[in-house]
Amino acid sequence: MQGPNQEQEPNRGQARRQQILDAAAACFVREGFHGTSIAKISKAAGMSPGHIYHFFESKEAIIGALVQRKLERSLEIVLQFESEDDLFQAMIDRVEVGLNEKTDLDTAALEMEILAEAARNPAVAAIVRAADAAKRERLCALHRAARQARGMELGDAAASIEVIMALFDGLSGRAISHPDLDKAALLPLLRSALRGLL
């Protein structure tokens, strides 16, 4: 039988890990991947570099964990959709949340930084591509289930999901290029586009 201290250790370790990831994300946004050292992350996290290395062997491993964390959040949303009676409506209803997430400047900057590193670092590219494939697979299954539930022909789920992902991922670039974009004006157009693609 585990004592109270043994039960608290995994929770404490998980909290420390998240603390490091939050600090690293803030550093990557502020100074870029290459401008951020483990020493800077350790200072932002309020712990020693040795403690950082206890959880992550390198900055690439930290990026991998950030990508995995984002994927897990995305799959949690897909799971919420799957529990809804009307999958189509659930996806349409969540467009505003997706718009706000993708146009948050810190979120957008972190995504761009990770993609830039993936373009020149094969290890990071492999992490990003694996996460993207997992997300696409779940979204394609959701697309097929939604169309089946409405008695529609299946269509090309992969192509539809590719365009939907490009549409939302592109919002991050737009948020950086045009931080004052009119989200209220975009919302009905995004909903209309999503209905057409679904």
mmCIF file of C-alpha atoms in Angstrom:
data_model
loop_
_atom_site.group_PDB
_atom_site.id
_atom_site.type_symbol
_atom_site.label_atom_id
_atom_site.label_comp_id
_atom_site.label_asym_id
_atom_site.label_seq_id
_atom_site.Cartn_x
_atom_site.Cartn_y
_atom_site.Cartn_z
ATOM 1 C CA MET A 1 0.000 0.000 0.000
ATOM 2 C CA GLN A 2 1.318 3.430 -1.013
ATOM 3 C CA GLY A 3 1.818 6.105 1.603
ATOM 4 C CA PRO A 4 0.668 9.701 1.083
ATOM 5 C CA ASN A 5 4.153 10.831 0.054
ATOM 6 C CA GLN A 6 4.397 8.148 -2.635
ATOM 7 C CA GLU A 7 1.039 9.202 -4.089
ATOM 8 C CA GLN A 8 2.056 12.867 -4.134
ATOM 9 C CA GLU A 9 5.355 12.271 -5.975
ATOM 10 C CA PRO A 10 3.863 11.635 -9.458
ATOM 11 C CA ASN A 11 1.580 14.667 -9.052
ATOM 12 C CA ARG A 12 4.479 16.847 -7.924
ATOM 13 C CA GLY A 13 6.613 15.599 -10.800
ATOM 14 C CA GLN A 14 3.830 16.300 -13.285
ATOM 15 C CA ALA A 15 3.340 19.794 -11.866
ATOM 16 C CA ARG A 16 7.095 20.479 -12.155
ATOM 17 C CA ARG A 17 7.072 19.208 -15.727
ATOM 18 C CA GLN A 18 4.197 21.541 -16.633
ATOM 19 C CA GLN A 19 5.997 24.402 -14.882
ATOM 20 C CA ILE A 20 9.038 23.803 -17.100
ATOM 21 C CA LEU A 21 6.906 23.615 -20.248
ATOM 22 C CA ASP A 22 5.102 26.851 -19.396
ATOM 23 C CA ALA A 23 8.422 28.608 -18.730
ATOM 24 C CA ALA A 24 9.974 27.236 -21.934
ATOM 25 C CA ALA A 25 6.942 28.275 -24.004
ATOM 26 C CA ALA A 26 7.199 31.836 -22.652
ATOM 27 C CA CYS A 27 10.942 31.906 -23.398
ATOM 28 C CA PHE A 28 10.502 30.545 -26.940
ATOM 29 C CA VAL A 29 7.831 33.183 -27.642
ATOM 30 C CA ARG A 30 9.999 35.987 -26.242
ATOM 31 C CA GLU A 31 13.448 34.972 -27.517
ATOM 32 C CA GLY A 32 12.980 32.229 -30.090
ATOM 33 C CA PHE A 33 14.148 28.641 -29.903
ATOM 34 C CA HIS A 34 17.812 29.417 -30.594
ATOM 35 C CA GLY A 35 17.837 32.488 -28.360
ATOM 36 C CA THR A 36 16.603 30.406 -25.443
ATOM 37 C CA SER A 37 19.075 28.416 -23.367
ATOM 38 C CA ILE A 38 18.372 25.808 -20.715
ATOM 39 C CA ALA A 39 19.760 28.365 -18.241
ATOM 40 C CA LYS A 40 17.096 30.881 -19.314
ATOM 41 C CA ILE A 41 14.362 28.260 -19.043
ATOM 42 C CA SER A 42 15.591 27.254 -15.587
ATOM 43 C CA LYS A 43 15.556 30.891 -14.457
ATOM 44 C CA ALA A 44 12.023 31.410 -15.815
ATOM 45 C CA ALA A 45 10.864 28.167 -14.185
ATOM 46 C CA GLY A 46 12.549 28.998 -10.881
ATOM 47 C CA MET A 47 14.599 25.806 -10.714
ATOM 48 C CA SER A 48 18.137 24.658 -11.425
ATOM 49 C CA PRO A 49 19.335 23.568 -14.901
ATOM 50 C CA GLY A 50 19.969 20.122 -13.400
ATOM 51 C CA HIS A 51 16.324 19.918 -12.451
ATOM 52 C CA ILE A 52 15.331 20.788 -16.034
ATOM 53 C CA TYR A 53 17.587 18.007 -17.350
ATOM 54 C CA HIS A 54 15.986 15.587 -14.886
ATOM 55 C CA PHE A 55 12.755 15.977 -16.878
ATOM 56 C CA PHE A 56 14.016 16.817 -20.390
ATOM 57 C CA GLU A 57 17.297 15.793 -22.002
ATOM 58 C CA SER A 58 17.354 18.729 -24.471
ATOM 59 C CA LYS A 59 15.470 21.705 -25.869
ATOM 60 C CA GLU A 60 14.215 19.412 -28.657
ATOM 61 C CA ALA A 61 12.673 17.184 -25.990
ATOM 62 C CA ILE A 62 10.947 20.232 -24.514
ATOM 63 C CA ILE A 63 9.552 21.146 -27.931
ATOM 64 C CA GLY A 64 8.411 17.536 -28.316
ATOM 65 C CA ALA A 65 6.571 17.759 -24.998
ATOM 66 C CA LEU A 66 4.972 21.082 -25.980
ATOM 67 C CA VAL A 67 3.766 19.560 -29.256
ATOM 68 C CA GLN A 68 2.458 16.506 -27.399
ATOM 69 C CA ARG A 69 0.644 18.716 -24.880
ATOM 70 C CA LYS A 70 -1.020 20.643 -27.701
ATOM 71 C CA LEU A 71 -1.998 17.376 -29.407
ATOM 72 C CA GLU A 72 -3.529 16.032 -26.198
ATOM 73 C CA ARG A 73 -5.607 19.201 -25.823
ATOM 74 C CA SER A 74 -6.774 18.913 -29.435
ATOM 75 C CA LEU A 75 -7.737 15.269 -28.957
ATOM 76 C CA GLU A 76 -9.633 16.149 -25.782
ATOM 77 C CA ILE A 77 -11.739 18.517 -27.896
ATOM 78 C CA VAL A 78 -12.310 15.778 -30.480
ATOM 79 C CA LEU A 79 -13.417 13.500 -27.636
ATOM 80 C CA GLN A 80 -15.921 16.146 -26.547
ATOM 81 C CA PHE A 81 -17.259 16.306 -30.104
ATOM 82 C CA GLU A 82 -17.605 12.521 -30.201
ATOM 83 C CA SER A 83 -19.862 12.597 -27.143
ATOM 84 C CA GLU A 84 -22.287 15.076 -28.751
ATOM 85 C CA ASP A 85 -25.532 13.961 -30.411
ATOM 86 C CA ASP A 86 -24.976 16.285 -33.380
ATOM 87 C CA LEU A 87 -21.293 16.253 -34.342
ATOM 88 C CA PHE A 88 -21.743 18.848 -37.081
ATOM 89 C CA GLN A 89 -23.389 21.340 -34.764
ATOM 90 C CA ALA A 90 -20.811 20.721 -32.049
ATOM 91 C CA MET A 91 -18.012 21.598 -34.479
ATOM 92 C CA ILE A 92 -19.828 24.697 -35.743
ATOM 93 C CA ASP A 93 -20.547 25.805 -32.172
ATOM 94 C CA ARG A 94 -16.849 25.633 -31.279
ATOM 95 C CA VAL A 95 -15.604 27.785 -34.154
ATOM 96 C CA GLU A 96 -15.374 30.892 -31.960
ATOM 97 C CA VAL A 97 -13.204 29.068 -29.412
ATOM 98 C CA GLY A 98 -10.901 27.879 -32.218
ATOM 99 C CA LEU A 99 -10.741 31.388 -33.682
ATOM 100 C CA ASN A 100 -9.791 32.903 -30.318
ATOM 101 C CA GLU A 101 -7.155 30.235 -29.629
ATOM 102 C CA LYS A 102 -5.533 30.545 -33.044
ATOM 103 C CA THR A 103 -5.422 34.357 -32.928
ATOM 104 C CA ASP A 104 -3.940 34.573 -29.428
ATOM 105 C CA LEU A 105 -0.580 36.209 -30.141
ATOM 106 C CA ASP A 106 1.465 34.124 -27.677
ATOM 107 C CA THR A 107 -0.082 30.884 -28.954
ATOM 108 C CA ALA A 108 0.479 31.954 -32.555
ATOM 109 C CA ALA A 109 4.088 32.955 -31.883
ATOM 110 C CA LEU A 110 4.858 29.625 -30.211
ATOM 111 C CA GLU A 111 3.303 27.663 -33.079
ATOM 112 C CA MET A 112 5.324 29.649 -35.633
ATOM 113 C CA GLU A 113 8.522 29.145 -33.662
ATOM 114 C CA ILE A 114 7.983 25.386 -33.495
ATOM 115 C CA LEU A 115 7.154 25.197 -37.216
ATOM 116 C CA ALA A 116 10.239 27.247 -38.083
ATOM 117 C CA GLU A 117 12.398 24.853 -36.072
ATOM 118 C CA ALA A 118 10.671 21.864 -37.722
ATOM 119 C CA ALA A 119 11.607 23.290 -41.142
ATOM 120 C CA ARG A 120 15.323 23.032 -40.327
ATOM 121 C CA ASN A 121 15.546 20.342 -37.635
ATOM 122 C CA PRO A 122 14.619 16.782 -38.714
ATOM 123 C CA ALA A 123 14.069 15.620 -35.112
ATOM 124 C CA VAL A 124 11.551 18.394 -34.440
ATOM 125 C CA ALA A 125 9.990 17.857 -37.884
ATOM 126 C CA ALA A 126 9.370 14.196 -37.040
ATOM 127 C CA ILE A 127 7.640 15.180 -33.773
ATOM 128 C CA VAL A 128 5.458 17.821 -35.450
ATOM 129 C CA ARG A 129 4.514 15.520 -38.348
ATOM 130 C CA ALA A 130 3.608 12.608 -36.070
ATOM 131 C CA ALA A 131 1.351 14.864 -33.990
ATOM 132 C CA ASP A 132 -0.235 16.305 -37.124
ATOM 133 C CA ALA A 133 -0.911 12.813 -38.494
ATOM 134 C CA ALA A 134 -2.553 11.728 -35.220
ATOM 135 C CA LYS A 135 -4.776 14.812 -35.186
ATOM 136 C CA ARG A 136 -5.733 14.435 -38.869
ATOM 137 C CA GLU A 137 -6.618 10.765 -38.360
ATOM 138 C CA ARG A 138 -8.992 11.557 -35.477
ATOM 139 C CA LEU A 139 -10.565 14.497 -37.318
ATOM 140 C CA CYS A 140 -11.102 12.391 -40.452
ATOM 141 C CA ALA A 141 -12.856 9.742 -38.350
ATOM 142 C CA LEU A 142 -14.995 12.486 -36.799
ATOM 143 C CA HIS A 143 -15.843 13.857 -40.249
ATOM 144 C CA ARG A 144 -16.943 10.409 -41.459
ATOM 145 C CA ALA A 145 -19.006 9.793 -38.316
ATOM 146 C CA ALA A 146 -20.723 13.178 -38.623
ATOM 147 C CA ARG A 147 -21.669 12.560 -42.261
ATOM 148 C CA GLN A 148 -22.890 9.035 -41.511
ATOM 149 C CA ALA A 149 -25.036 10.340 -38.644
ATOM 150 C CA ARG A 150 -26.778 12.655 -41.107
ATOM 151 C CA GLY A 151 -27.147 9.959 -43.782
ATOM 152 C CA MET A 152 -24.748 11.720 -46.161
ATOM 153 C CA GLU A 153 -22.218 10.202 -48.539
ATOM 154 C CA LEU A 154 -18.799 9.981 -46.918
ATOM 155 C CA GLY A 155 -16.973 12.151 -49.449
ATOM 156 C CA ASP A 156 -13.249 12.833 -49.215
ATOM 157 C CA ALA A 157 -12.714 13.300 -45.476
ATOM 158 C CA ALA A 158 -8.942 13.678 -45.821
ATOM 159 C CA ALA A 159 -9.184 16.585 -48.282
ATOM 160 C CA SER A 160 -11.909 18.343 -46.258
ATOM 161 C CA ILE A 161 -9.951 18.047 -43.012
ATOM 162 C CA GLU A 162 -6.766 19.243 -44.729
ATOM 163 C CA VAL A 163 -8.528 22.432 -45.833
ATOM 164 C CA ILE A 164 -10.132 22.953 -42.407
ATOM 165 C CA MET A 165 -6.757 22.551 -40.683
ATOM 166 C CA ALA A 166 -5.113 24.922 -43.177
ATOM 167 C CA LEU A 167 -7.884 27.452 -42.605
ATOM 168 C CA PHE A 168 -7.499 27.466 -38.816
ATOM 169 C CA ASP A 169 -3.699 27.096 -38.768
ATOM 170 C CA GLY A 170 -3.496 30.046 -41.158
ATOM 171 C CA LEU A 171 -5.203 32.238 -38.569
ATOM 172 C CA SER A 172 -2.027 32.159 -36.471
ATOM 173 C CA GLY A 173 -0.051 33.769 -39.276
ATOM 174 C CA ARG A 174 -2.796 36.321 -39.852
ATOM 175 C CA ALA A 175 -2.860 37.205 -36.140
ATOM 176 C CA ILE A 176 0.845 38.005 -36.241
ATOM 177 C CA SER A 177 0.662 39.896 -39.566
ATOM 178 C CA HIS A 178 -2.575 41.694 -38.657
ATOM 179 C CA PRO A 179 -3.090 41.679 -34.873
ATOM 180 C CA ASP A 180 -6.143 43.978 -35.146
ATOM 181 C CA LEU A 181 -8.081 41.629 -37.414
ATOM 182 C CA ASP A 182 -11.853 41.793 -36.911
ATOM 183 C CA LYS A 183 -12.687 38.453 -35.306
ATOM 184 C CA ALA A 184 -16.380 39.290 -35.083
ATOM 185 C CA ALA A 185 -16.491 39.735 -38.864
ATOM 186 C CA LEU A 186 -14.519 36.535 -39.445
ATOM 187 C CA LEU A 187 -16.707 34.334 -37.253
ATOM 188 C CA PRO A 188 -19.789 33.964 -39.516
ATOM 189 C CA LEU A 189 -17.555 33.423 -42.549
ATOM 190 C CA LEU A 190 -15.591 30.718 -40.752
ATOM 191 C CA ARG A 191 -18.823 29.006 -39.715
ATOM 192 C CA SER A 192 -20.096 29.164 -43.288
ATOM 193 C CA ALA A 193 -16.809 27.755 -44.636
ATOM 194 C CA LEU A 194 -16.853 24.964 -42.078
ATOM 195 C CA ARG A 195 -20.432 24.005 -42.981
ATOM 196 C CA GLY A 196 -19.448 23.799 -46.630
ATOM 197 C CA LEU A 197 -16.341 21.720 -45.929
ATOM 198 C CA LEU A 198 -18.140 19.367 -43.573
#
